[in-house]
Tab-separated table of N, CA and C and ligand atoms in Angstrom:
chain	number	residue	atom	x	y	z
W	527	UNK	N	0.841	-1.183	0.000
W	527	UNK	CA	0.000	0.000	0.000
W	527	UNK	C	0.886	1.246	0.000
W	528	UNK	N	0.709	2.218	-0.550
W	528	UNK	CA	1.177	3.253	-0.944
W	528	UNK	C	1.000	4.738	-0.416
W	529	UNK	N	1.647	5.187	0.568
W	529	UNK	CA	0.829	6.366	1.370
W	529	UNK	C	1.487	7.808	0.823
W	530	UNK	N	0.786	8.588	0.706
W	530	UNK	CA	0.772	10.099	-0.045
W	530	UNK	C	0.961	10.598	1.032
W	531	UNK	N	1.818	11.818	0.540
W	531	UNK	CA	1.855	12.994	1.413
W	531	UNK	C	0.179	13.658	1.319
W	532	UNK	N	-0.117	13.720	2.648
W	532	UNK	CA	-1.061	14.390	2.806
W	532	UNK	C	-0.674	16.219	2.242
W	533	UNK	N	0.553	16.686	2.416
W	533	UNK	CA	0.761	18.181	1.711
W	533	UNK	C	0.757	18.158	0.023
W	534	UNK	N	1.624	17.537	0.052
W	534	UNK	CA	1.860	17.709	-1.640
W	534	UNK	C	1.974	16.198	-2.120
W	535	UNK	N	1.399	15.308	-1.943
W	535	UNK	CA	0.641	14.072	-2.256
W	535	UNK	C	1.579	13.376	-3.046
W	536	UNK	N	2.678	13.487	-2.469
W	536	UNK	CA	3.808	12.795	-3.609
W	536	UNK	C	3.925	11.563	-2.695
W	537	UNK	N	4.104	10.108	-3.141
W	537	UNK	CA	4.403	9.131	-2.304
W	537	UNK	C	5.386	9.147	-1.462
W	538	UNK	N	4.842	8.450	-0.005
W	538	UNK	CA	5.810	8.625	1.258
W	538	UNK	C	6.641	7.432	1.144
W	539	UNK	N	7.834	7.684	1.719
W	539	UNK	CA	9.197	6.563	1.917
W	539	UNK	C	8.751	5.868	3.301
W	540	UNK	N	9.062	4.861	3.383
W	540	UNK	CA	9.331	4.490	4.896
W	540	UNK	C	10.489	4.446	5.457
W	541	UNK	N	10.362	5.379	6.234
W	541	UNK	CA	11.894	5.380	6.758
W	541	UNK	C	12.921	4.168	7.085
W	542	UNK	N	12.259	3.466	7.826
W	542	UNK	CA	13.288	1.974	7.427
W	542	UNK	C	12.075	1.242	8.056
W	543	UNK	N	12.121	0.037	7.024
W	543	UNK	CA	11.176	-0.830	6.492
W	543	UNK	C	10.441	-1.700	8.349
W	544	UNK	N	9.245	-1.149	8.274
W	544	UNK	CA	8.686	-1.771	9.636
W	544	UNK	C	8.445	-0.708	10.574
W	545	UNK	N	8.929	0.406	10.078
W	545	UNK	CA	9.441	1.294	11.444
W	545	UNK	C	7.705	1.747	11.906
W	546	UNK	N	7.192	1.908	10.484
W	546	UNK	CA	5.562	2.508	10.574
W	546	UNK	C	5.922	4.183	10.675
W	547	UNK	N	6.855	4.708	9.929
W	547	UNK	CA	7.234	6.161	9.902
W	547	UNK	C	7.801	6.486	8.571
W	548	UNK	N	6.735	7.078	7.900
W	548	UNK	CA	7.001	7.439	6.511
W	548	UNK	C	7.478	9.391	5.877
W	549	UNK	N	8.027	9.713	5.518
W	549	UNK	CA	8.334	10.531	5.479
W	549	UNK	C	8.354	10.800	3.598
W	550	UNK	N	8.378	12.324	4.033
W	550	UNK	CA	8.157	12.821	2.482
W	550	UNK	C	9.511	13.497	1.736
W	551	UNK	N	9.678	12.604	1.119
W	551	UNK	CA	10.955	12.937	0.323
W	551	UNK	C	11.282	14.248	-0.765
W	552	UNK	N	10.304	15.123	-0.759
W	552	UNK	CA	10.117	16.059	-1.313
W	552	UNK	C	11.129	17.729	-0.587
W	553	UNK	N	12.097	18.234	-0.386
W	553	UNK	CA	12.405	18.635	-0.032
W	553	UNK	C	11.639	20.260	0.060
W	554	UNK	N	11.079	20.616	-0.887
W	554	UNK	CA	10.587	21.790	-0.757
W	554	UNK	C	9.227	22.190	-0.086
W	555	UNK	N	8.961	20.382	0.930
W	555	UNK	CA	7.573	20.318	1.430
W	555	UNK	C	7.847	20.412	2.715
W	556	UNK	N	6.585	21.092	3.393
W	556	UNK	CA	6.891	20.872	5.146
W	556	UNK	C	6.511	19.966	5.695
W	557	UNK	N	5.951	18.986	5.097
W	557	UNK	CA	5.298	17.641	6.049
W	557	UNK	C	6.760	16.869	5.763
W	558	UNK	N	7.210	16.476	7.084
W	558	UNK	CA	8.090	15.439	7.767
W	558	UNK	C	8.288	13.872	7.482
W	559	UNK	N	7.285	13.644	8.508
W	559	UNK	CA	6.919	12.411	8.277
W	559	UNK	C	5.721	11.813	9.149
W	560	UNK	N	4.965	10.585	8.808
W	560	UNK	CA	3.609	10.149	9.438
W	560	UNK	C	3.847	9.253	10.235
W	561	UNK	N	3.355	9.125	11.450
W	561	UNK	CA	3.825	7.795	12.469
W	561	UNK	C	2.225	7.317	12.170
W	562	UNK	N	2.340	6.122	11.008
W	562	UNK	CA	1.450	5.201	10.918
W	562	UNK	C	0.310	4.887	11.888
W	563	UNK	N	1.150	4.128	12.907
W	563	UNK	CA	0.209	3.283	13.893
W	563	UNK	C	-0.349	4.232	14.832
W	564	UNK	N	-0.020	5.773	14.798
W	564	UNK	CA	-0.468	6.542	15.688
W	564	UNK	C	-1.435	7.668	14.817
W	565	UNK	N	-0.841	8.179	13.587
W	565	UNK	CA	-1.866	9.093	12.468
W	565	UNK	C	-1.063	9.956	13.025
W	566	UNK	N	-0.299	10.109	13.688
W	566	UNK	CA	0.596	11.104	13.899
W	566	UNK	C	1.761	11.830	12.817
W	567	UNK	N	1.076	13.708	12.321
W	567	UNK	CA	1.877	14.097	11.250
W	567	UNK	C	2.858	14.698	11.776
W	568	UNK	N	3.911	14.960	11.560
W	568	UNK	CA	5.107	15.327	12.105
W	568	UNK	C	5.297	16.789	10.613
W	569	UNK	N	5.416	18.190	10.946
W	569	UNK	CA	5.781	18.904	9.994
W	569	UNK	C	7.087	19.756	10.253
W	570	UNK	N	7.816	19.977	9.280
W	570	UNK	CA	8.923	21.023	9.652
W	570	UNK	C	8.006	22.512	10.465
W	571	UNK	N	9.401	22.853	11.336
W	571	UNK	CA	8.693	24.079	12.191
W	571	UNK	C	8.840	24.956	11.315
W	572	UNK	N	7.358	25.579	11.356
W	572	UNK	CA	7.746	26.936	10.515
W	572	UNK	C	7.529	28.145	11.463
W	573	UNK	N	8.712	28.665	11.084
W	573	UNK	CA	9.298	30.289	11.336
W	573	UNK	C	7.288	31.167	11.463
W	574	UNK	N	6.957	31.061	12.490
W	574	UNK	CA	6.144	32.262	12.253
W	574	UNK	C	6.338	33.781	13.172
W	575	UNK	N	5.811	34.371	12.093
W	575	UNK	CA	6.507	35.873	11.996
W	575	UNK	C	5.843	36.403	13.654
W	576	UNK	N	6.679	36.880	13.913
W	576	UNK	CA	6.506	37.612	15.241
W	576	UNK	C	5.327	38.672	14.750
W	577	UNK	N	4.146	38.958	14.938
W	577	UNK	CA	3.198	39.848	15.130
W	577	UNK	C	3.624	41.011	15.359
W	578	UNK	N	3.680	41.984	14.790
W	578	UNK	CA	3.619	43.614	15.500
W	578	UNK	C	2.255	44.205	16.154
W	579	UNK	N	2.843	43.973	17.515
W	579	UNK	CA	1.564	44.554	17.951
W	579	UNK	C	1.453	44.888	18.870
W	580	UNK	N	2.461	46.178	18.902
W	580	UNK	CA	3.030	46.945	19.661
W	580	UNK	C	1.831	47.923	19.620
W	581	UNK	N	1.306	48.617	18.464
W	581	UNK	CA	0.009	49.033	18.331
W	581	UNK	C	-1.252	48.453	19.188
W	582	UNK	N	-1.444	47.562	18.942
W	582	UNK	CA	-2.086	46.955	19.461
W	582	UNK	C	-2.602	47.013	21.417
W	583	UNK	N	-1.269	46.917	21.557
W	583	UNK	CA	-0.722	46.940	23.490
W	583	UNK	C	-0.994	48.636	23.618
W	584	UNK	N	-0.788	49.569	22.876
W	584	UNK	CA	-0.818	50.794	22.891
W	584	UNK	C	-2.493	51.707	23.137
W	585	UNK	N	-3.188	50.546	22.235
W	585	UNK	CA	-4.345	51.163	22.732
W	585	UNK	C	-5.096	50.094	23.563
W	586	UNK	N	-4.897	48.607	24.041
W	586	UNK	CA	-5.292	48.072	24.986
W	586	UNK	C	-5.447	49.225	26.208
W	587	UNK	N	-4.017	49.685	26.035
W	587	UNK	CA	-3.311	50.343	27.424
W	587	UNK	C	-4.187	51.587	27.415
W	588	UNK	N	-4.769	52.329	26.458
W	588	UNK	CA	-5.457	53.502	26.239
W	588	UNK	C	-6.902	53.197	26.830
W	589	UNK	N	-7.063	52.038	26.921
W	589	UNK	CA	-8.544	52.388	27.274
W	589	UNK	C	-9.156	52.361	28.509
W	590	UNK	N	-8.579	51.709	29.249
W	590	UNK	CA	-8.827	52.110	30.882
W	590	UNK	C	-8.920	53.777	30.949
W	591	UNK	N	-8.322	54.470	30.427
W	591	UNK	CA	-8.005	55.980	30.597
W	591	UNK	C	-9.015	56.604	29.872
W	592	UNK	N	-9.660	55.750	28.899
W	592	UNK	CA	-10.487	56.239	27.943
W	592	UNK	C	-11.983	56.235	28.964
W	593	UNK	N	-12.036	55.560	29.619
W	593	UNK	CA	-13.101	54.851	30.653
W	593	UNK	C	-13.162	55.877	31.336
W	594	UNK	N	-11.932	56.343	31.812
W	594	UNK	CA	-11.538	57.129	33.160
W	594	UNK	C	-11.824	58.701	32.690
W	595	UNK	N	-11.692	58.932	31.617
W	595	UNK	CA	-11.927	60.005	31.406
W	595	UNK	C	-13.599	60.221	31.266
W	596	UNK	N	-13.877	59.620	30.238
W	596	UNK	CA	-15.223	59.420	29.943
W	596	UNK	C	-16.317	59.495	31.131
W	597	UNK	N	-15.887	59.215	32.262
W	597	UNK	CA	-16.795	58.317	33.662
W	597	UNK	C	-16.164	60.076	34.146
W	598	UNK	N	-15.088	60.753	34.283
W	598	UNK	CA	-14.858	62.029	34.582
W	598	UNK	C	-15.812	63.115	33.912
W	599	UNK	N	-15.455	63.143	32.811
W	599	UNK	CA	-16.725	64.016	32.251
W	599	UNK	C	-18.322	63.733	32.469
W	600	UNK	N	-18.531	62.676	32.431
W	600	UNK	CA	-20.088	62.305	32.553
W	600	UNK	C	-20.515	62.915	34.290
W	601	UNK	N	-19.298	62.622	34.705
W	601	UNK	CA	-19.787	63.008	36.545
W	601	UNK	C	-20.048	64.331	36.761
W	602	UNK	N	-18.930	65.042	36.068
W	602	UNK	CA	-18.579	66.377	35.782
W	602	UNK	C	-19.856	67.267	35.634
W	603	UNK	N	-20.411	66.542	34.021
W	603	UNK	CA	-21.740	67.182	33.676
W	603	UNK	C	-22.889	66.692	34.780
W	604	UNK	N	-22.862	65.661	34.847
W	604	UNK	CA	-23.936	65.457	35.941
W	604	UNK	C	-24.264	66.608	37.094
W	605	UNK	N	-23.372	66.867	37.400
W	605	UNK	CA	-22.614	67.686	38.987
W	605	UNK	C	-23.430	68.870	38.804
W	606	UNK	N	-23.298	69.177	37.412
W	606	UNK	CA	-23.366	70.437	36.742
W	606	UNK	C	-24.838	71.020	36.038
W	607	UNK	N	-25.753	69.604	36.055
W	607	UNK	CA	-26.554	69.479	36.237
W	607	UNK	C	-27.694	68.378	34.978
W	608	UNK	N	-28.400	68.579	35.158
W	608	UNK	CA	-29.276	66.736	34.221
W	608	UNK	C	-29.226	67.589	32.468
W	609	UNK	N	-30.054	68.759	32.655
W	609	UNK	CA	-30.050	69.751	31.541
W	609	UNK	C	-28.516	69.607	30.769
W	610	UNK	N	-27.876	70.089	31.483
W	610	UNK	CA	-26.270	70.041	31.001
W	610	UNK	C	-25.873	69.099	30.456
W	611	UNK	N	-26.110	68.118	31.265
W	611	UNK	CA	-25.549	66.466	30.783
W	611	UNK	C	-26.457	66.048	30.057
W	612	UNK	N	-27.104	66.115	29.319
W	612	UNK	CA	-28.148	65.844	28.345
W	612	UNK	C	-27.503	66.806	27.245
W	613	UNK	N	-27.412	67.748	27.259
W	613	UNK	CA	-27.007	68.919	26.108
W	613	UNK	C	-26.117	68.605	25.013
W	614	UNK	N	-25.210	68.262	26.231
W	614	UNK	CA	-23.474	67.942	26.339
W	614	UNK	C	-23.183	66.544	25.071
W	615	UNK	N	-24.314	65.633	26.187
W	615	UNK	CA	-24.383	64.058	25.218
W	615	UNK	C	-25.331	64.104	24.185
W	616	UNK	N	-25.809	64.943	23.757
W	616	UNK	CA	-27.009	64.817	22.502
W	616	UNK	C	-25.802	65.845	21.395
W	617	UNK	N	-24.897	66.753	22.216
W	617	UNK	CA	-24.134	67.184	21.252
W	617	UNK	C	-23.139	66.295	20.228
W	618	UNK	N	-22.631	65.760	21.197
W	618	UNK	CA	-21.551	64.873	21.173
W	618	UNK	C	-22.115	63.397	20.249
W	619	UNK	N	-23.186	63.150	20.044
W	619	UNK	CA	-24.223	62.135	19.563
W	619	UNK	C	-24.343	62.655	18.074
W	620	UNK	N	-24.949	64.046	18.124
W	620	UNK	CA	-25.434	64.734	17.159
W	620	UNK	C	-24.056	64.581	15.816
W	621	UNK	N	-23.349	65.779	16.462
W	621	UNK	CA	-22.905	66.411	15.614
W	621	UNK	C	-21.077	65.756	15.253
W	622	UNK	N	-20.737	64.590	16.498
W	622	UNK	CA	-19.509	63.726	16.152
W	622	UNK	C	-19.976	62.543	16.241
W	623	UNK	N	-21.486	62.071	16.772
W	623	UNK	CA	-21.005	60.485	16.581
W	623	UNK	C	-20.194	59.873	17.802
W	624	UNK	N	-20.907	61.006	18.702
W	624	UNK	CA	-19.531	60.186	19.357
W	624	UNK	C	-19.815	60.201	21.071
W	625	UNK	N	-19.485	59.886	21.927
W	625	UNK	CA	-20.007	59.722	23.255
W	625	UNK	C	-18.771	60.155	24.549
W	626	UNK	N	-18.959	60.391	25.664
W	626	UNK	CA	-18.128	60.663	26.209
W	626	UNK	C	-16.350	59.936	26.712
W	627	UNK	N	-16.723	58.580	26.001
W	627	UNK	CA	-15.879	58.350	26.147
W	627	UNK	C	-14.593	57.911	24.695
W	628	UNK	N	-15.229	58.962	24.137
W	628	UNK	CA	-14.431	59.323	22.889
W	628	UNK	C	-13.594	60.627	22.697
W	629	UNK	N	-13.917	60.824	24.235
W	629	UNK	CA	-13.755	62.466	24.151
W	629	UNK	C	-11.974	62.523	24.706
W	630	UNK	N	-11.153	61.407	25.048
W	630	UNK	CA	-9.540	61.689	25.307
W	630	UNK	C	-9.000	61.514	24.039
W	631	UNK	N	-9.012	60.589	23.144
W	631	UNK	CA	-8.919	60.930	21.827
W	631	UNK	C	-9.321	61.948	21.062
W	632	UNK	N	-10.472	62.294	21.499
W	632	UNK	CA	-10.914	63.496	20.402
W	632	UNK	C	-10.934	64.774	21.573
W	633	UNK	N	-10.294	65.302	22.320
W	633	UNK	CA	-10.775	66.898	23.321
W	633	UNK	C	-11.745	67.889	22.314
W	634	UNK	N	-11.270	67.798	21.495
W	634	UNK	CA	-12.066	69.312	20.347
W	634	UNK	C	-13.697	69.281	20.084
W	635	UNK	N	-13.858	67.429	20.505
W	635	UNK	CA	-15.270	67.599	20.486
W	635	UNK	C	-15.933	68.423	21.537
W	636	UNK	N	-14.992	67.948	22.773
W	636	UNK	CA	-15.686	68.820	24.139
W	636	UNK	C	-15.592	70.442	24.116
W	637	UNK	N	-14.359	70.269	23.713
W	637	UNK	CA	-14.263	71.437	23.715
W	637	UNK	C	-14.884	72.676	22.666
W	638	UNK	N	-15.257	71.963	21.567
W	638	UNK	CA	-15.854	72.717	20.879
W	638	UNK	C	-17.665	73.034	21.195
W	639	UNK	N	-17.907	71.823	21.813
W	639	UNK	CA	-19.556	71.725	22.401
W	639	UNK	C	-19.465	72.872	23.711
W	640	UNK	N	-18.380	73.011	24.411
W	640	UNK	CA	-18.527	73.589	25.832
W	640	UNK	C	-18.076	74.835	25.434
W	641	UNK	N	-17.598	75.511	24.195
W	641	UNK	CA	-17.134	77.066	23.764
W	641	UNK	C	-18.771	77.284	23.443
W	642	UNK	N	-19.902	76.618	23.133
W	642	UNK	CA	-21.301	77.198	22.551
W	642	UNK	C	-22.040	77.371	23.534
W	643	UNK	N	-21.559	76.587	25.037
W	643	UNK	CA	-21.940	77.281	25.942
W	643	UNK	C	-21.605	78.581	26.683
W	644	UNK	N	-22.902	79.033	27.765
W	644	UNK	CA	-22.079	79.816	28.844
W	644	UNK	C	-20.544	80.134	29.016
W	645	UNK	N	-20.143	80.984	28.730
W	645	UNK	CA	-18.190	80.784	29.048
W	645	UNK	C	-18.431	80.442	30.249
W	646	UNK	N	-19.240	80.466	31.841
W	646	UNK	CA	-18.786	80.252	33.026
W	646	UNK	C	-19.136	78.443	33.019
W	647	UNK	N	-19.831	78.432	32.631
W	647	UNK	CA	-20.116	76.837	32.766
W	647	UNK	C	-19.170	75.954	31.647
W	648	UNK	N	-18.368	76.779	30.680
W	648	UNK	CA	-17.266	76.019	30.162
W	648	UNK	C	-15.843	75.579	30.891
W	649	UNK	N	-15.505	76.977	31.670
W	649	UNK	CA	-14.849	77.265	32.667
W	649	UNK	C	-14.865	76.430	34.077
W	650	UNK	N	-15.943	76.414	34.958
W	650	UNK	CA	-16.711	75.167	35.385
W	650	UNK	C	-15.812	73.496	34.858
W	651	UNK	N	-16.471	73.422	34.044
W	651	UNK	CA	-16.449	72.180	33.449
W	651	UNK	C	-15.227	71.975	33.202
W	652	UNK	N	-13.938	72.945	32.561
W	652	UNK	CA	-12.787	72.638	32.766
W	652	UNK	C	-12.340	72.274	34.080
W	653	UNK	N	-12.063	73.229	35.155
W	653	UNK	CA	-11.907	73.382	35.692
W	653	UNK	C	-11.864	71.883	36.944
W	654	UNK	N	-13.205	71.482	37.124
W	654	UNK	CA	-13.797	70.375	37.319
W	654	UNK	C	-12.777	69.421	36.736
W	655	UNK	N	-12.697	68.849	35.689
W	655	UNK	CA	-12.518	68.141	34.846
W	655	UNK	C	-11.320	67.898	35.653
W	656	UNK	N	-10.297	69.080	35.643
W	656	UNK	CA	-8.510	69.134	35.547
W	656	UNK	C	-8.347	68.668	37.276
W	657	UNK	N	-9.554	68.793	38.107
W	657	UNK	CA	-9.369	68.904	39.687
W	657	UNK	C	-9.867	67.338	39.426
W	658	UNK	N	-10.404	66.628	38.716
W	658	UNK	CA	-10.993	65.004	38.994
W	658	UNK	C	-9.547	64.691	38.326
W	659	UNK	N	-9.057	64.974	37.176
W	659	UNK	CA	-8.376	64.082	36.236
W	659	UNK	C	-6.716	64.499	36.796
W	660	UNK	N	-6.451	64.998	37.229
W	660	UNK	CA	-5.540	66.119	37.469
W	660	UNK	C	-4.770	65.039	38.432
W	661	UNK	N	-5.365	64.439	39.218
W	661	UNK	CA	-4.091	62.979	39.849
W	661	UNK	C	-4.022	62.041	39.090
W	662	UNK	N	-4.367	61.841	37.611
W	662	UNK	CA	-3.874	60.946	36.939
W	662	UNK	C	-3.201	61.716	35.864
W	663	UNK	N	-2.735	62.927	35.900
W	663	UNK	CA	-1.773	63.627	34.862
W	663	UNK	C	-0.380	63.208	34.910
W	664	UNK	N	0.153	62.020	35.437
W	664	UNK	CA	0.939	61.701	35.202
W	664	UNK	C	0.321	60.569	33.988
W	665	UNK	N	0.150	60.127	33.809
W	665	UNK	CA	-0.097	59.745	32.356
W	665	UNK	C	-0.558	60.258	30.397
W	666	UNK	N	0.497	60.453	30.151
W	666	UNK	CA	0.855	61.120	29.110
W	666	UNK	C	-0.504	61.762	28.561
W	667	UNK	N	-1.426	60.540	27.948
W	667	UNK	CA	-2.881	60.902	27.155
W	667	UNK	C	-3.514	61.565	27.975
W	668	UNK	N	-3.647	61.104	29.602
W	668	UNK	CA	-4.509	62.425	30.130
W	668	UNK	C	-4.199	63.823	30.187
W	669	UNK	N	-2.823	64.188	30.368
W	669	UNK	CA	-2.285	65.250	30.412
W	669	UNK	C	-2.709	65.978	29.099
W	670	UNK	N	-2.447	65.142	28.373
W	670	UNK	CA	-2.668	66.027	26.572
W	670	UNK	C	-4.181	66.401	26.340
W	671	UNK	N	-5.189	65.723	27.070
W	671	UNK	CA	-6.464	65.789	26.943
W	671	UNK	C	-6.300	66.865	27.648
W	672	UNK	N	-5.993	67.078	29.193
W	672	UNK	CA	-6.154	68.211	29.744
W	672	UNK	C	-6.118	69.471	29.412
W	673	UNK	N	-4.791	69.246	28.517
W	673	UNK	CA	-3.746	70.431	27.635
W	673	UNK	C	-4.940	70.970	27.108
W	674	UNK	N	-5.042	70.333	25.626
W	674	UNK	CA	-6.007	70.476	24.977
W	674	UNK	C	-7.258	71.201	25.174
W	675	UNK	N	-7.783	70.678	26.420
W	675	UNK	CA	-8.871	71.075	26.478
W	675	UNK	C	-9.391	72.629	26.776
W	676	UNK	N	-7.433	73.251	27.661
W	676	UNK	CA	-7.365	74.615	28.339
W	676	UNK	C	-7.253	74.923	27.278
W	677	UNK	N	-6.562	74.807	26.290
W	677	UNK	CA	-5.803	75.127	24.948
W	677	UNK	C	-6.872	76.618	24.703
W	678	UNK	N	-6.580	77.675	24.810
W	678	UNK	CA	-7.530	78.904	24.310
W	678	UNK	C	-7.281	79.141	23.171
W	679	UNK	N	-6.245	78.657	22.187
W	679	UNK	CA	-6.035	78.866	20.468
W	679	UNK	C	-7.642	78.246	19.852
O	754	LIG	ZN1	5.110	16.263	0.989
């Protein structure tokens, strides 16, 4: 009986006669060899490529903060009152698509929704914001959100 490479179906050798271990004589193939009495395929190791995903770990790592911010502003507006926090999130819904906890990646949304308010209740709301978030400014993205958000340009 005659056994094929299951890869590239070229007939298997037996490695030495009885052994029940056939192997594929094909050099440019990765199947090894078959242990018969077990169905066991044996393949050359292949090299797989290390993943980049360094990206990846980068915004895993972003989103706790994304949470943290998000859960900051929502309290913020709350504080500030139901009207407000309704305004705030129907803006942010409306006109980006987008919710509070999109807002450390994006500051310009907030900040552009909280310049159409009151200047004192923008002021407020910074203010607020930098006194909740302001012990986690040692972390780079919050700091830049913060930045951002004073940013008067
Ligand atoms: Zn083969």
């Amino acid at each position: 009986m005659t056994m094929y490479c299951p890869d590239c179906k070229k007939p298997l050798i037996e490695f030495d006669l009885g052994s029940g271990n056939y192997h594929c004589s094909n050099p440019s193939c990765l199947f090894q060899y078959l242990e018969l009495m077990t169905g066991k395929q044996h393949r050359k190791n292949v090299e797989t490529e290390e993943i980049e995903n360094r990206h990846q770990v980068s915004t895993l790592d972003k989103k706790p903060k994304r949470i943290l911010v998000g859960l900051a502003i929502e309290n913020t507006l709350l504080s500030m009152g139901p009207s407000i926090f309704d305004k705030v999130t129907v803006r942010l819904r409306e006109d980006y698509n987008a919710n509070v906890f999109d807002c450390l990646d994006n500051p310009q949304y907030l900040k552009q929704i909280l310049e159409n308010f009151d200047n004192s209740i923008s002021t407020v709301m910074t203010k607020s914001l930098k006194t909740v978030l302001g012990e986690f400014a040692y972390y780079d993205s919050i700091r830049e959100f913060l930045d951002k958000l004073s940013d008067k340009s």
